[in-house]
Short mmCIF file of C-alpha atoms in Angstrom, two decimals:
data_model
loop_
_atom_site.label_atom_id
_atom_site.label_comp_id
_atom_site.label_asym_id
_atom_site.label_seq_id
_atom_site.Cartn_x
_atom_site.Cartn_y
_atom_site.Cartn_z
CA UNK A 1 20.89 2.40 -11.49
CA UNK A 2 22.15 1.08 -8.25
CA UNK A 3 25.15 -1.08 -7.60
CA UNK A 4 26.52 -3.07 -4.68
CA UNK A 5 29.86 -4.45 -3.75
CA UNK A 6 31.41 -6.40 -0.90
CA UNK A 7 34.43 -4.11 -0.79
CA UNK A 8 35.25 -2.81 2.69
CA UNK A 9 35.72 0.94 2.25
CA UNK A 10 35.07 3.32 -0.64
CA UNK A 11 38.18 4.95 -2.14
CA UNK A 12 36.52 8.24 -3.06
CA UNK A 13 34.20 10.48 -1.08
CA UNK A 14 31.78 12.52 -3.16
CA UNK A 15 28.18 13.41 -2.34
CA UNK A 16 25.70 10.80 -3.58
CA UNK A 17 21.93 10.98 -4.09
CA UNK A 18 21.67 8.53 -1.17
CA UNK A 19 22.67 11.37 1.13
CA UNK A 20 25.95 10.01 2.53
CA UNK A 21 29.53 10.15 1.32
CA UNK A 22 29.99 7.52 -1.41
CA UNK A 23 32.05 7.19 -4.59
CA UNK A 24 30.35 8.28 -7.79
CA UNK A 25 30.37 6.34 -11.03
CA UNK A 26 28.94 7.57 -14.29
CA UNK A 27 26.49 5.64 -16.42
CA UNK A 28 29.29 5.25 -18.99
CA UNK A 29 31.52 3.59 -16.35
CA UNK A 30 28.74 1.18 -15.37
CA UNK A 31 27.99 0.48 -19.03
CA UNK A 32 31.64 -0.43 -19.59
CA UNK A 33 31.86 -2.42 -16.33
CA UNK A 34 28.94 -4.64 -17.39
CA UNK A 35 30.01 -4.92 -21.06
CA UNK A 36 27.02 -2.89 -22.18
CA UNK A 37 24.67 -4.67 -19.74
CA UNK A 38 25.42 -7.87 -21.61
CA UNK A 39 23.05 -10.82 -21.10
CA UNK A 40 26.18 -12.83 -20.26
CA UNK A 41 26.58 -10.63 -17.15
CA UNK A 42 22.94 -10.89 -16.06
CA UNK A 43 22.84 -12.26 -12.50
CA UNK A 44 19.09 -12.12 -12.04
CA UNK A 45 16.00 -10.05 -12.42
CA UNK A 46 12.44 -9.50 -11.47
CA UNK A 47 9.43 -7.41 -12.27
CA UNK A 48 11.02 -4.10 -11.31
CA UNK A 49 14.73 -4.57 -12.05
CA UNK A 50 17.62 -6.58 -13.45
CA UNK A 51 20.97 -7.18 -11.75
CA UNK A 52 24.24 -7.41 -13.66
CA UNK A 53 27.77 -8.38 -12.65
CA UNK A 54 30.29 -5.63 -13.32
CA UNK A 55 34.00 -5.04 -12.88
CA UNK A 56 35.29 -1.57 -11.92
CA UNK A 57 38.72 -0.03 -11.34
CA UNK A 58 40.55 -2.08 -14.00
CA UNK A 59 39.32 -5.38 -12.61
CA UNK A 60 39.99 -4.58 -8.96
CA UNK A 61 36.38 -4.35 -7.79
CA UNK A 62 33.54 -6.73 -8.65
CA UNK A 63 30.12 -5.14 -8.24
CA UNK A 64 26.45 -5.93 -8.77
CA UNK A 65 24.63 -3.26 -10.78
CA UNK A 66 20.87 -3.06 -10.32
CA UNK A 67 18.99 -1.46 -13.22
CA UNK A 68 15.43 -0.37 -12.44
CA UNK A 69 12.62 -0.78 -14.95
CA UNK A 70 10.86 2.51 -14.31
CA UNK A 71 8.23 1.71 -16.94
CA UNK A 72 6.73 -0.76 -14.46
CA UNK A 73 4.21 0.86 -12.17
CA UNK A 74 5.44 0.73 -8.59
CA UNK A 75 9.14 0.32 -9.44
CA UNK A 76 10.18 3.58 -7.78
CA UNK A 77 8.17 2.85 -4.63
CA UNK A 78 9.60 -0.66 -4.45
CA UNK A 79 13.12 0.73 -4.86
CA UNK A 80 12.61 3.26 -2.06
CA UNK A 81 11.32 0.56 0.33
CA UNK A 82 14.25 -1.69 -0.58
CA UNK A 83 16.77 1.11 0.08
CA UNK A 84 15.16 1.91 3.42
CA UNK A 85 15.21 -1.75 4.48
CA UNK A 86 18.81 -2.28 3.38
CA UNK A 87 19.89 0.91 5.11
CA UNK A 88 18.66 -0.45 8.45
CA UNK A 89 19.88 -4.05 8.13
CA UNK A 90 23.36 -5.27 9.04
CA UNK A 91 24.11 -8.91 8.24
CA UNK A 92 27.18 -10.67 6.87
CA UNK A 93 25.16 -12.22 4.02
CA UNK A 94 23.58 -8.95 2.87
CA UNK A 95 25.69 -6.70 0.69
CA UNK A 96 26.07 -3.01 1.37
CA UNK A 97 24.75 -0.32 -0.98
CA UNK A 98 27.67 1.77 -2.17
CA UNK A 99 26.05 4.45 -4.34
CA UNK A 100 23.38 5.23 -6.89
CA UNK A 101 23.16 7.18 -10.11
CA UNK A 102 20.48 8.16 -12.59
#
């Protein structure tokens, strides 16, 4: 799982699998934030993943939660390329990766 937000600064600083200091959220928190990954919260999807709208911190933070379909061959490789590209791009219309969890 991977989620994004347009929030300016993270409130917590714990070690993330992405290697930098980012807030951590459990799968249970993301499940609750997206209402159980409800189809009503589905923003979009593709071959390798689906993206859901979620609300964290008692409605204070709207996030996009990307759920990878690891049963698809190439999903992990595609995810790694996407993370690398997003890590190196700065643009006002591209959202920032906040953290990841598995």
